[in-house]
PDB file of C-alpha atoms in Angstrom:
ATOM      1  CA  MET U 404       0.000   0.000   0.000  1.00  0.00           C
ATOM      2  CA  SER U 405       1.284   3.470  -0.917  1.00  0.00           C
ATOM      3  CA  GLY U 406       0.678   6.971   0.313  1.00  0.00           C
ATOM      4  CA  PHE U 407       1.140  10.272  -1.453  1.00  0.00           C
ATOM      5  CA  ALA U 408       2.311  13.851  -1.054  1.00  0.00           C
ATOM      6  CA  LEU U 409       1.571  17.073  -2.918  1.00  0.00           C
ATOM      7  CA  ILE U 410       3.776  19.987  -1.864  1.00  0.00           C
ATOM      8  CA  ARG U 411       3.958  23.534  -3.175  1.00  0.00           C
ATOM      9  CA  GLU U 412       6.911  25.519  -1.926  1.00  0.00           C
ATOM     10  CA  SER U 413       6.719  29.293  -2.249  1.00  0.00           C
ATOM     11  CA  GLY U 414       7.512  30.355  -5.809  1.00  0.00           C
ATOM     12  CA  SER U 415       7.444  26.801  -7.176  1.00  0.00           C
ATOM     13  CA  ALA U 416       4.952  24.549  -8.910  1.00  0.00           C
ATOM     14  CA  PRO U 417       3.314  21.816  -6.799  1.00  0.00           C
ATOM     15  CA  LYS U 418       5.191  18.513  -6.855  1.00  0.00           C
ATOM     16  CA  ALA U 419       3.535  15.108  -6.421  1.00  0.00           C
ATOM     17  CA  TRP U 420       5.109  11.956  -5.020  1.00  0.00           C
ATOM     18  CA  GLU U 421       3.966   8.425  -4.376  1.00  0.00           C
ATOM     19  CA  LEU U 422       5.137   7.333  -0.914  1.00  0.00           C
ATOM     20  CA  ARG U 423       6.185   3.719  -0.376  1.00  0.00           C
ATOM     21  CA  PRO U 424       7.283   2.623   3.126  1.00  0.00           C
ATOM     22  CA  SER U 425      11.059   2.206   3.377  1.00  0.00           C
ATOM     23  CA  SER U 426      13.275   2.360   6.457  1.00  0.00           C
ATOM     24  CA  SER U 427      15.935   4.153   4.404  1.00  0.00           C
ATOM     25  CA  GLY U 428      13.603   6.203   2.227  1.00  0.00           C
ATOM     26  CA  ASN U 429      14.234   9.810   1.221  1.00  0.00           C
ATOM     27  CA  PHE U 430      10.905  11.221   2.492  1.00  0.00           C
ATOM     28  CA  GLY U 431       9.898  11.500   6.135  1.00  0.00           C
ATOM     29  CA  ILE U 432       6.809  12.330   8.182  1.00  0.00           C
ATOM     30  CA  ALA U 433       7.345  12.804  11.920  1.00  0.00           C
ATOM     31  CA  GLN U 434       4.810  13.240  14.694  1.00  0.00           C
ATOM     32  CA  PHE U 435       5.193  15.805  17.471  1.00  0.00           C
ATOM     33  CA  SER U 436       6.322  12.933  19.702  1.00  0.00           C
ATOM     34  CA  GLY U 437       9.281  12.422  17.371  1.00  0.00           C
ATOM     35  CA  LEU U 438       8.037   9.129  15.899  1.00  0.00           C
ATOM     36  CA  LEU U 439       9.365   9.177  12.324  1.00  0.00           C
ATOM     37  CA  GLU U 440       8.093   7.231   9.317  1.00  0.00           C
ATOM     38  CA  ARG U 441      10.271   7.101   6.204  1.00  0.00           C
ATOM     39  CA  PHE U 442       9.205   6.454   2.644  1.00  0.00           C
ATOM     40  CA  GLU U 443      10.665   6.058  -0.793  1.00  0.00           C
ATOM     41  CA  ALA U 444       9.281   9.078  -2.649  1.00  0.00           C
ATOM     42  CA  ILE U 445       8.616   8.366  -6.329  1.00  0.00           C
ATOM     43  CA  PRO U 446       8.080  11.552  -8.397  1.00  0.00           C
ATOM     44  CA  ARG U 447       4.673  11.636 -10.092  1.00  0.00           C
ATOM     45  CA  GLY U 448       4.847  15.004 -11.795  1.00  0.00           C
ATOM     46  CA  GLU U 449       4.758  18.751 -11.246  1.00  0.00           C
ATOM     47  CA  GLY U 450       2.013  21.300 -11.803  1.00  0.00           C
ATOM     48  CA  LEU U 451      -1.020  19.977 -13.667  1.00  0.00           C
ATOM     49  CA  GLU U 452       0.531  16.536 -14.194  1.00  0.00           C
ATOM     50  CA  GLY U 453       1.117  16.172 -10.455  1.00  0.00           C
ATOM     51  CA  ARG U 454      -2.394  17.343  -9.589  1.00  0.00           C
ATOM     52  CA  ARG U 455      -3.886  14.797 -11.986  1.00  0.00           C
ATOM     53  CA  TRP U 456      -1.903  11.980 -10.408  1.00  0.00           C
ATOM     54  CA  ILE U 457      -2.962  13.072  -6.905  1.00  0.00           C
ATOM     55  CA  ALA U 458      -6.605  13.275  -8.068  1.00  0.00           C
ATOM     56  CA  GLY U 459      -6.400   9.643  -9.138  1.00  0.00           C
ATOM     57  CA  ALA U 460      -4.728   8.626  -5.890  1.00  0.00           C
ATOM     58  CA  LEU U 461      -7.484  10.373  -3.914  1.00  0.00           C
ATOM     59  CA  GLU U 462     -10.179   8.559  -5.894  1.00  0.00           C
ATOM     60  CA  ARG U 463      -8.565   5.227  -5.038  1.00  0.00           C
ATOM     61  CA  SER U 464      -8.206   6.090  -1.344  1.00  0.00           C
ATOM     62  CA  ALA U 465     -10.638   5.180   1.408  1.00  0.00           C
ATOM     63  CA  LEU U 466      -9.926   7.521   4.292  1.00  0.00           C
ATOM     64  CA  PRO U 467     -10.302   6.245   7.874  1.00  0.00           C
ATOM     65  CA  ALA U 468     -12.699   7.846  10.349  1.00  0.00           C
ATOM     66  CA  ILE U 469     -11.029  10.269  12.772  1.00  0.00           C
ATOM     67  CA  ALA U 470     -14.036  11.039  15.062  1.00  0.00           C
ATOM     68  CA  PRO U 471     -13.431  14.822  14.986  1.00  0.00           C
ATOM     69  CA  GLN U 472     -14.062  16.527  18.331  1.00  0.00           C
ATOM     70  CA  ASP U 473     -13.077  19.860  19.883  1.00  0.00           C
ATOM     71  CA  SER U 474     -10.259  19.355  22.370  1.00  0.00           C
ATOM     72  CA  HIS U 475     -11.104  22.358  24.593  1.00  0.00           C
ATOM     73  CA  SER U 476     -13.927  24.743  25.335  1.00  0.00           C
ATOM     74  CA  GLU U 477     -12.984  28.417  25.674  1.00  0.00           C
ATOM     75  CA  GLU U 478     -13.152  28.094  29.472  1.00  0.00           C
ATOM     76  CA  ASP U 479     -10.965  24.972  29.441  1.00  0.00           C
ATOM     77  CA  TYR U 480      -8.354  26.534  27.187  1.00  0.00           C
ATOM     78  CA  ARG U 481      -8.126  29.735  29.214  1.00  0.00           C
ATOM     79  CA  TYR U 482      -7.667  27.656  32.362  1.00  0.00           C
ATOM     80  CA  LEU U 483      -4.911  25.701  30.600  1.00  0.00           C
ATOM     81  CA  ILE U 484      -3.183  28.949  29.643  1.00  0.00           C
ATOM     82  CA  GLU U 485      -3.385  30.177  33.236  1.00  0.00           C
ATOM     83  CA  GLN U 486      -1.836  26.912  34.449  1.00  0.00           C
ATOM     84  CA  ALA U 487       1.028  27.390  31.996  1.00  0.00           C
ATOM     85  CA  ARG U 488       1.466  31.056  32.928  1.00  0.00           C
ATOM     86  CA  GLN U 489       1.702  30.107  36.592  1.00  0.00           C
ATOM     87  CA  ALA U 490       4.260  27.401  35.776  1.00  0.00           C
ATOM     88  CA  CYS U 491       6.346  30.092  34.069  1.00  0.00           C
ATOM     89  CA  LEU U 492       6.000  32.428  37.054  1.00  0.00           C
ATOM     90  CA  ASP U 493       7.073  29.582  39.372  1.00  0.00           C
ATOM     91  CA  GLY U 494      10.154  28.908  37.238  1.00  0.00           C
ATOM     92  CA  VAL U 495       9.046  25.413  36.203  1.00  0.00           C
ATOM     93  CA  VAL U 496       9.253  26.380  32.531  1.00  0.00           C
ATOM     94  CA  GLU U 497      10.345  29.502  30.694  1.00  0.00           C
ATOM     95  CA  LYS U 498       7.926  28.975  27.816  1.00  0.00           C
ATOM     96  CA  VAL U 499       5.458  26.287  26.799  1.00  0.00           C
ATOM     97  CA  VAL U 500       3.517  26.003  23.553  1.00  0.00           C
ATOM     98  CA  LEU U 501      -0.095  24.887  23.979  1.00  0.00           C
ATOM     99  CA  SER U 502      -2.561  23.929  21.282  1.00  0.00           C
ATOM    100  CA  ARG U 503      -6.141  22.893  20.719  1.00  0.00           C
ATOM    101  CA  THR U 504      -8.366  21.414  18.026  1.00  0.00           C
ATOM    102  CA  ARG U 505     -11.682  22.337  16.443  1.00  0.00           C
ATOM    103  CA  ALA U 506     -13.899  19.773  14.753  1.00  0.00           C
ATOM    104  CA  TYR U 507     -15.666  20.196  11.419  1.00  0.00           C
ATOM    105  CA  PRO U 508     -17.857  17.091  11.114  1.00  0.00           C
ATOM    106  CA  SER U 509     -18.865  17.791   7.523  1.00  0.00           C
ATOM    107  CA  SER U 510     -17.512  19.688   4.546  1.00  0.00           C
ATOM    108  CA  SER U 511     -18.356  19.606   0.859  1.00  0.00           C
ATOM    109  CA  VAL U 512     -14.879  20.841  -0.124  1.00  0.00           C
ATOM    110  CA  GLN U 513     -12.663  18.215  -1.728  1.00  0.00           C
ATOM    111  CA  PRO U 514      -8.975  17.862  -0.789  1.00  0.00           C
ATOM    112  CA  LEU U 515      -7.549  19.109  -4.102  1.00  0.00           C
ATOM    113  CA  GLU U 516      -9.921  22.070  -4.102  1.00  0.00           C
ATOM    114  CA  ALA U 517      -8.834  22.879  -0.552  1.00  0.00           C
ATOM    115  CA  PHE U 518      -5.178  22.604  -1.588  1.00  0.00           C
ATOM    116  CA  GLU U 519      -5.723  25.165  -4.347  1.00  0.00           C
ATOM    117  CA  ARG U 520      -7.499  27.516  -1.941  1.00  0.00           C
ATOM    118  CA  LEU U 521      -4.659  27.279   0.543  1.00  0.00           C
ATOM    119  CA  SER U 522      -2.104  27.932  -2.194  1.00  0.00           C
ATOM    120  CA  GLU U 523      -3.918  31.129  -3.158  1.00  0.00           C
ATOM    121  CA  ALA U 524      -4.452  32.290   0.430  1.00  0.00           C
ATOM    122  CA  TYR U 525      -0.866  31.569   1.575  1.00  0.00           C
ATOM    123  CA  PRO U 526       1.439  32.460  -1.350  1.00  0.00           C
ATOM    124  CA  ARG U 527       4.547  32.686   0.876  1.00  0.00           C
ATOM    125  CA  ALA U 528       3.939  29.462   2.798  1.00  0.00           C
ATOM    126  CA  THR U 529       4.714  25.863   1.944  1.00  0.00           C
ATOM    127  CA  VAL U 530       1.356  24.219   1.210  1.00  0.00           C
ATOM    128  CA  PHE U 531       1.163  20.470   1.758  1.00  0.00           C
ATOM    129  CA  LEU U 532      -1.174  17.514   1.335  1.00  0.00           C
ATOM    130  CA  LEU U 533       0.231  14.365   2.953  1.00  0.00           C
ATOM    131  CA  ARG U 534      -1.090  10.871   3.400  1.00  0.00           C
ATOM    132  CA  ALA U 535       0.865   7.973   4.820  1.00  0.00           C
ATOM    133  CA  PRO U 536      -0.428   4.571   3.651  1.00  0.00           C
ATOM    134  CA  GLY U 537      -3.821   3.830   5.229  1.00  0.00           C
ATOM    135  CA  ALA U 538      -3.794   7.032   7.319  1.00  0.00           C
ATOM    136  CA  SER U 539      -5.779  10.250   7.330  1.00  0.00           C
ATOM    137  CA  ILE U 540      -4.794  13.239   5.173  1.00  0.00           C
ATOM    138  CA  TRP U 541      -2.846  16.121   6.688  1.00  0.00           C
ATOM    139  CA  MET U 542      -3.121  19.411   4.863  1.00  0.00           C
ATOM    140  CA  GLY U 543      -1.921  22.906   5.651  1.00  0.00           C
ATOM    141  CA  ALA U 544       0.201  25.939   4.862  1.00  0.00           C
ATOM    142  CA  THR U 545       3.280  26.075   7.056  1.00  0.00           C
ATOM    143  CA  PRO U 546       5.381  29.219   7.481  1.00  0.00           C
ATOM    144  CA  GLU U 547       8.252  27.394   9.195  1.00  0.00           C
ATOM    145  CA  CYS U 548      11.219  25.561   7.707  1.00  0.00           C
ATOM    146  CA  LEU U 549      12.836  23.268  10.269  1.00  0.00           C
ATOM    147  CA  THR U 550      16.046  22.890   8.262  1.00  0.00           C
ATOM    148  CA  GLU U 551      17.432  23.084   4.752  1.00  0.00           C
ATOM    149  CA  VAL U 552      20.810  21.625   3.782  1.00  0.00           C
ATOM    150  CA  GLN U 553      22.623  22.378   0.516  1.00  0.00           C
ATOM    151  CA  GLY U 554      26.192  21.139   0.358  1.00  0.00           C
ATOM    152  CA  GLN U 555      27.918  22.343   3.530  1.00  0.00           C
ATOM    153  CA  VAL U 556      25.355  25.103   4.155  1.00  0.00           C
ATOM    154  CA  VAL U 557      22.756  24.429   6.861  1.00  0.00           C
ATOM    155  CA  ARG U 558      19.805  26.793   7.253  1.00  0.00           C
ATOM    156  CA  THR U 559      17.036  27.023   9.807  1.00  0.00           C
ATOM    157  CA  MET U 560      14.820  29.699  11.310  1.00  0.00           C
ATOM    158  CA  SER U 561      13.581  30.930  14.656  1.00  0.00           C
ATOM    159  CA  LEU U 562       9.892  31.728  14.235  1.00  0.00           C
ATOM    160  CA  ALA U 563       8.421  32.979  17.512  1.00  0.00           C
ATOM    161  CA  GLY U 564       6.401  35.961  18.662  1.00  0.00           C
ATOM    162  CA  THR U 565       2.957  36.390  17.147  1.00  0.00           C
ATOM    163  CA  ARG U 566       0.450  39.202  16.714  1.00  0.00           C
ATOM    164  CA  LEU U 567      -2.483  39.928  14.411  1.00  0.00           C
ATOM    165  CA  LEU U 568      -1.539  41.068  10.924  1.00  0.00           C
ATOM    166  CA  GLY U 569      -1.594  44.844  10.608  1.00  0.00           C
ATOM    167  CA  SER U 570      -1.061  45.526  14.308  1.00  0.00           C
ATOM    168  CA  GLU U 571       0.335  49.000  14.881  1.00  0.00           C
ATOM    169  CA  GLY U 572       3.289  50.042  17.015  1.00  0.00           C
ATOM    170  CA  VAL U 573       6.351  48.213  18.240  1.00  0.00           C
ATOM    171  CA  TRP U 574       6.271  44.562  19.204  1.00  0.00           C
ATOM    172  CA  GLY U 575       5.494  43.817  22.836  1.00  0.00           C
ATOM    173  CA  LEU U 576       8.092  42.716  25.355  1.00  0.00           C
ATOM    174  CA  LYS U 577       6.532  39.247  25.599  1.00  0.00           C
ATOM    175  CA  GLU U 578       6.903  38.624  21.844  1.00  0.00           C
ATOM    176  CA  ARG U 579      10.442  40.047  21.672  1.00  0.00           C
ATOM    177  CA  GLU U 580      11.615  37.985  24.644  1.00  0.00           C
ATOM    178  CA  GLU U 581       9.990  34.867  23.189  1.00  0.00           C
ATOM    179  CA  GLN U 582      11.827  35.379  19.896  1.00  0.00           C
ATOM    180  CA  HIS U 583      15.141  35.929  21.679  1.00  0.00           C
ATOM    181  CA  VAL U 584      15.015  32.772  23.806  1.00  0.00           C
ATOM    182  CA  VAL U 585      13.947  30.579  20.870  1.00  0.00           C
ATOM    183  CA  THR U 586      16.779  31.928  18.720  1.00  0.00           C
ATOM    184  CA  LYS U 587      19.309  31.434  21.518  1.00  0.00           C
ATOM    185  CA  ASP U 588      18.226  27.805  22.052  1.00  0.00           C
ATOM    186  CA  ILE U 589      18.407  26.934  18.341  1.00  0.00           C
ATOM    187  CA  VAL U 590      21.859  28.507  18.014  1.00  0.00           C
ATOM    188  CA  GLN U 591      23.104  26.531  21.018  1.00  0.00           C
ATOM    189  CA  MET U 592      21.743  23.300  19.524  1.00  0.00           C
ATOM    190  CA  LEU U 593      23.492  24.005  16.209  1.00  0.00           C
ATOM    191  CA  GLN U 594      26.725  24.705  18.093  1.00  0.00           C
ATOM    192  CA  ALA U 595      26.336  21.361  19.889  1.00  0.00           C
ATOM    193  CA  LEU U 596      25.980  19.696  16.471  1.00  0.00           C
ATOM    194  CA  GLY U 597      29.306  21.198  15.466  1.00  0.00           C
ATOM    195  CA  LEU U 598      28.170  23.832  12.986  1.00  0.00           C
ATOM    196  CA  GLN U 599      30.686  26.572  12.245  1.00  0.00           C
ATOM    197  CA  SER U 600      30.426  30.198  11.066  1.00  0.00           C
ATOM    198  CA  LEU U 601      26.923  30.664  12.467  1.00  0.00           C
ATOM    199  CA  GLU U 602      25.165  33.810  11.284  1.00  0.00           C
ATOM    200  CA  ILE U 603      21.822  35.248  12.438  1.00  0.00           C
ATOM    201  CA  ASP U 604      19.778  37.490  10.136  1.00  0.00           C
ATOM    202  CA  GLY U 605      16.923  39.267  11.881  1.00  0.00           C
ATOM    203  CA  PRO U 606      14.547  39.285  13.513  1.00  0.00           C
ATOM    204  CA  THR U 607      12.299  40.536  10.726  1.00  0.00           C
ATOM    205  CA  VAL U 608       8.510  40.372  10.417  1.00  0.00           C
ATOM    206  CA  GLN U 609       7.101  37.390   8.522  1.00  0.00           C
ATOM    207  CA  GLN U 610       3.461  37.302   7.435  1.00  0.00           C
ATOM    208  CA  ALA U 611       1.535  34.051   7.874  1.00  0.00           C
ATOM    209  CA  GLY U 612      -2.100  34.460   6.850  1.00  0.00           C
ATOM    210  CA  PRO U 613      -4.011  36.384   9.544  1.00  0.00           C
ATOM    211  CA  VAL U 614      -0.988  36.830  11.825  1.00  0.00           C
ATOM    212  CA  GLU U 615       2.624  37.922  11.623  1.00  0.00           C
ATOM    213  CA  HIS U 616       5.672  36.574  13.417  1.00  0.00           C
ATOM    214  CA  LEU U 617       9.133  37.661  14.378  1.00  0.00           C
ATOM    215  CA  CYS U 618      11.568  35.546  12.387  1.00  0.00           C
ATOM    216  CA  SER U 619      15.345  35.146  12.477  1.00  0.00           C
ATOM    217  CA  HIS U 620      17.148  33.168   9.769  1.00  0.00           C
ATOM    218  CA  ILE U 621      20.135  31.166  11.021  1.00  0.00           C
ATOM    219  CA  THR U 622      22.883  29.808   8.751  1.00  0.00           C
ATOM    220  CA  GLY U 623      25.951  27.689   9.484  1.00  0.00           C
ATOM    221  CA  LEU U 624      28.466  25.339   7.872  1.00  0.00           C
ATOM    222  CA  HIS U 625      29.079  21.620   8.396  1.00  0.00           C
ATOM    223  CA  SER U 626      30.921  19.254   6.070  1.00  0.00           C
ATOM    224  CA  THR U 627      29.323  15.924   7.013  1.00  0.00           C
ATOM    225  CA  ILE U 628      25.991  16.422   8.822  1.00  0.00           C
ATOM    226  CA  SER U 629      22.748  15.366   7.119  1.00  0.00           C
ATOM    227  CA  ALA U 630      19.411  17.144   7.117  1.00  0.00           C
ATOM    228  CA  TRP U 631      17.915  14.137   8.932  1.00  0.00           C
ATOM    229  CA  GLU U 632      20.370  14.631  11.810  1.00  0.00           C
ATOM    230  CA  VAL U 633      19.684  18.356  12.021  1.00  0.00           C
ATOM    231  CA  ALA U 634      15.894  17.881  11.912  1.00  0.00           C
ATOM    232  CA  MET U 635      15.896  15.210  14.628  1.00  0.00           C
ATOM    233  CA  ALA U 636      18.156  17.323  16.847  1.00  0.00           C
ATOM    234  CA  LEU U 637      16.165  20.542  16.468  1.00  0.00           C
ATOM    235  CA  HIS U 638      12.711  18.970  16.850  1.00  0.00           C
ATOM    236  CA  PRO U 639      10.704  19.988  18.727  1.00  0.00           C
ATOM    237  CA  THR U 640      12.036  23.537  18.628  1.00  0.00           C
ATOM    238  CA  PRO U 641      10.956  25.940  21.381  1.00  0.00           C
ATOM    239  CA  ALA U 642       8.595  27.434  18.782  1.00  0.00           C
ATOM    240  CA  VAL U 643       6.363  24.335  18.981  1.00  0.00           C
ATOM    241  CA  GLY U 644       7.355  22.817  22.350  1.00  0.00           C
ATOM    242  CA  GLY U 645       8.877  25.307  24.750  1.00  0.00           C
ATOM    243  CA  LEU U 646      11.838  25.828  27.087  1.00  0.00           C
ATOM    244  CA  PRO U 647      13.480  24.089  28.753  1.00  0.00           C
ATOM    245  CA  ARG U 648      12.743  21.411  26.203  1.00  0.00           C
ATOM    246  CA  ALA U 649      12.262  18.448  28.565  1.00  0.00           C
ATOM    247  CA  GLN U 650      10.149  20.306  31.128  1.00  0.00           C
ATOM    248  CA  SER U 651       7.914  21.957  28.547  1.00  0.00           C
ATOM    249  CA  GLN U 652       7.258  18.644  26.778  1.00  0.00           C
ATOM    250  CA  ALA U 653       6.397  17.052  30.117  1.00  0.00           C
ATOM    251  CA  PHE U 654       3.934  19.896  30.797  1.00  0.00           C
ATOM    252  CA  ILE U 655       2.329  19.364  27.380  1.00  0.00           C
ATOM    253  CA  ARG U 656       1.968  15.609  27.907  1.00  0.00           C
ATOM    254  CA  LEU U 657       0.436  16.105  31.345  1.00  0.00           C
ATOM    255  CA  HIS U 658      -1.871  19.077  30.732  1.00  0.00           C
ATOM    256  CA  GLU U 659      -2.730  19.575  27.061  1.00  0.00           C
ATOM    257  CA  GLY U 660      -5.214  16.725  27.124  1.00  0.00           C
ATOM    258  CA  TYR U 661      -5.013  15.205  23.639  1.00  0.00           C
ATOM    259  CA  SER U 662      -2.511  13.687  21.192  1.00  0.00           C
ATOM    260  CA  ARG U 663      -1.164  16.122  18.614  1.00  0.00           C
ATOM    261  CA  ARG U 664      -0.125  13.272  16.297  1.00  0.00           C
ATOM    262  CA  ASN U 665       1.368  14.986  13.222  1.00  0.00           C
ATOM    263  CA  TYR U 666       0.531  18.534  14.306  1.00  0.00           C
ATOM    264  CA  SER U 667       3.765  20.465  15.067  1.00  0.00           C
ATOM    265  CA  GLY U 668       5.797  17.485  13.886  1.00  0.00           C
ATOM    266  CA  TYR U 669       7.686  17.776  10.607  1.00  0.00           C
ATOM    267  CA  PHE U 670       7.884  16.430   7.058  1.00  0.00           C
ATOM    268  CA  GLY U 671      10.298  16.684   4.149  1.00  0.00           C
ATOM    269  CA  TRP U 672      12.811  14.973   1.944  1.00  0.00           C
ATOM    270  CA  SER U 673      16.503  14.489   1.249  1.00  0.00           C
ATOM    271  CA  GLY U 674      18.152  14.829  -2.135  1.00  0.00           C
ATOM    272  CA  ALA U 675      21.600  14.920  -3.700  1.00  0.00           C
ATOM    273  CA  GLU U 676      21.567  18.712  -4.129  1.00  0.00           C
ATOM    274  CA  ARG U 677      19.060  19.868  -1.506  1.00  0.00           C
ATOM    275  CA  SER U 678      17.341  18.442   1.553  1.00  0.00           C
ATOM    276  CA  VAL U 679      14.558  20.243   3.402  1.00  0.00           C
ATOM    277  CA  PHE U 680      12.133  19.637   6.286  1.00  0.00           C
ATOM    278  CA  TYR U 681       9.142  21.753   7.277  1.00  0.00           C
ATOM    279  CA  VAL U 682       7.189  21.987  10.539  1.00  0.00           C
ATOM    280  CA  THR U 683       3.602  20.701  10.252  1.00  0.00           C
ATOM    281  CA  LEU U 684       1.685  23.868  11.185  1.00  0.00           C
ATOM    282  CA  ARG U 685      -1.480  25.760  10.118  1.00  0.00           C
ATOM    283  CA  CYS U 686      -3.060  22.438   9.318  1.00  0.00           C
ATOM    284  CA  VAL U 687      -6.103  20.198   9.365  1.00  0.00           C
ATOM    285  CA  GLU U 688      -6.475  16.447   9.588  1.00  0.00           C
ATOM    286  CA  TRP U 689      -8.918  15.023   7.041  1.00  0.00           C
ATOM    287  CA  GLY U 690     -10.860  11.818   7.584  1.00  0.00           C
ATOM    288  CA  SER U 691     -13.934  10.129   6.153  1.00  0.00           C
ATOM    289  CA  ASP U 692     -16.122  11.705   8.856  1.00  0.00           C
ATOM    290  CA  GLY U 693     -14.860  15.281   8.791  1.00  0.00           C
ATOM    291  CA  LEU U 694     -11.934  17.565   9.501  1.00  0.00           C
ATOM    292  CA  LEU U 695      -9.982  18.499  12.619  1.00  0.00           C
ATOM    293  CA  GLY U 696      -8.253  21.888  12.717  1.00  0.00           C
ATOM    294  CA  TYR U 697      -5.171  22.516  14.889  1.00  0.00           C
ATOM    295  CA  ALA U 698      -3.788  25.774  16.312  1.00  0.00           C
ATOM    296  CA  GLY U 699      -1.576  26.851  19.192  1.00  0.00           C
ATOM    297  CA  GLY U 700       0.578  29.566  20.689  1.00  0.00           C
ATOM    298  CA  GLY U 701       3.569  30.148  22.937  1.00  0.00           C
ATOM    299  CA  ILE U 702       2.840  30.858  26.609  1.00  0.00           C
ATOM    300  CA  THR U 703       5.153  32.778  28.936  1.00  0.00           C
ATOM    301  CA  ALA U 704       4.750  34.506  32.291  1.00  0.00           C
ATOM    302  CA  LYS U 705       3.538  37.603  30.399  1.00  0.00           C
ATOM    303  CA  SER U 706       0.788  35.799  28.463  1.00  0.00           C
ATOM    304  CA  ASP U 707      -2.845  36.873  28.666  1.00  0.00           C
ATOM    305  CA  PRO U 708      -5.320  33.926  28.556  1.00  0.00           C
ATOM    306  CA  GLU U 709      -7.911  35.921  26.618  1.00  0.00           C
ATOM    307  CA  GLY U 710      -5.335  37.099  24.096  1.00  0.00           C
ATOM    308  CA  GLU U 711      -4.030  33.559  23.600  1.00  0.00           C
ATOM    309  CA  TRP U 712      -7.572  32.270  23.000  1.00  0.00           C
ATOM    310  CA  VAL U 713      -8.153  35.024  20.429  1.00  0.00           C
ATOM    311  CA  GLU U 714      -4.895  34.161  18.654  1.00  0.00           C
ATOM    312  CA  THR U 715      -5.872  30.512  18.214  1.00  0.00           C
ATOM    313  CA  GLU U 716      -9.407  31.545  17.186  1.00  0.00           C
ATOM    314  CA  GLN U 717      -7.983  33.749  14.451  1.00  0.00           C
ATOM    315  CA  LYS U 718      -5.750  30.978  13.143  1.00  0.00           C
ATOM    316  CA  LEU U 719      -8.598  28.464  13.121  1.00  0.00           C
ATOM    317  CA  ARG U 720     -11.093  30.853  11.530  1.00  0.00           C
ATOM    318  CA  THR U 721      -8.727  31.592   8.678  1.00  0.00           C
ATOM    319  CA  LEU U 722      -8.249  27.897   7.956  1.00  0.00           C
ATOM    320  CA  GLU U 723     -12.017  27.459   8.241  1.00  0.00           C
ATOM    321  CA  SER U 724     -12.753  30.255   5.771  1.00  0.00           C
ATOM    322  CA  VAL U 725     -10.270  28.885   3.257  1.00  0.00           C
ATOM    323  CA  LEU U 726     -11.112  25.195   3.567  1.00  0.00           C
ATOM    324  CA  ILE U 727     -14.836  25.302   4.246  1.00  0.00           C
ATOM    325  CA  GLY U 728     -15.941  28.713   2.952  1.00  0.00           C
TER     326      GLY U 728
END
């Protein structure tokens, strides 16, 4: 049994692959937990040719039921945020990223139609449609590259600090501090991996649909490291997990209340000239009985529970408007 992938990177035509399970394959899909599945990715065309192949693959696919259900009410999520804020104030964690889901039990939109809508709505993002053999579909428009390796050059980014698009004035202290600590952690991890000549460009403002982020691009050199090694070492970055890494992940497992599965995991491929992995964000899970939307945000001691709820609402509503209409 095979799976499939349709991926449109910014400025490029969509590319389609057939995914066949292989322990040494060149394509990977990892869950937030770190569980990684690898596949042999067989090219099935770009642009219209790729879309046609994916259309046929979708027709032959019987999706499993996912029993879509909201993970949190507004009251529950605000209480969760307050728990995390208190943990930050107590020094248990410095930052923790918390998420929630929203269920859409029915939708008349078809996956390829939704992919086209996402591509139009998020021209600067990497739009993806992924299905491992026998699994549900994961679809979204991610703004975050986990790592890209070309020759000796290793690239990644620190994407942290969020506010609504078009907000006026300077960025708040909470967002600027969040960006700083995430960047510092990623740089230290790259140093531990042995990267040399590290350079940081930013932070600059990066648009991502209804919100904008502070983003720093980080580049270094390494003669032997692979993109797989970099991705596994960096994941989960503080942008999707928190700091310190171990304590924040423990908080998520204990308090978040549901399994993220692929959400805030990563996917990508390795090649002779270029290898790249993206974080699975701004996404929905698609089953035979509906869709499940995912959204989250970084919590620090300066977080406001109402503001964090509004941020996730905005992210979910944008996906809803694009995918469901």
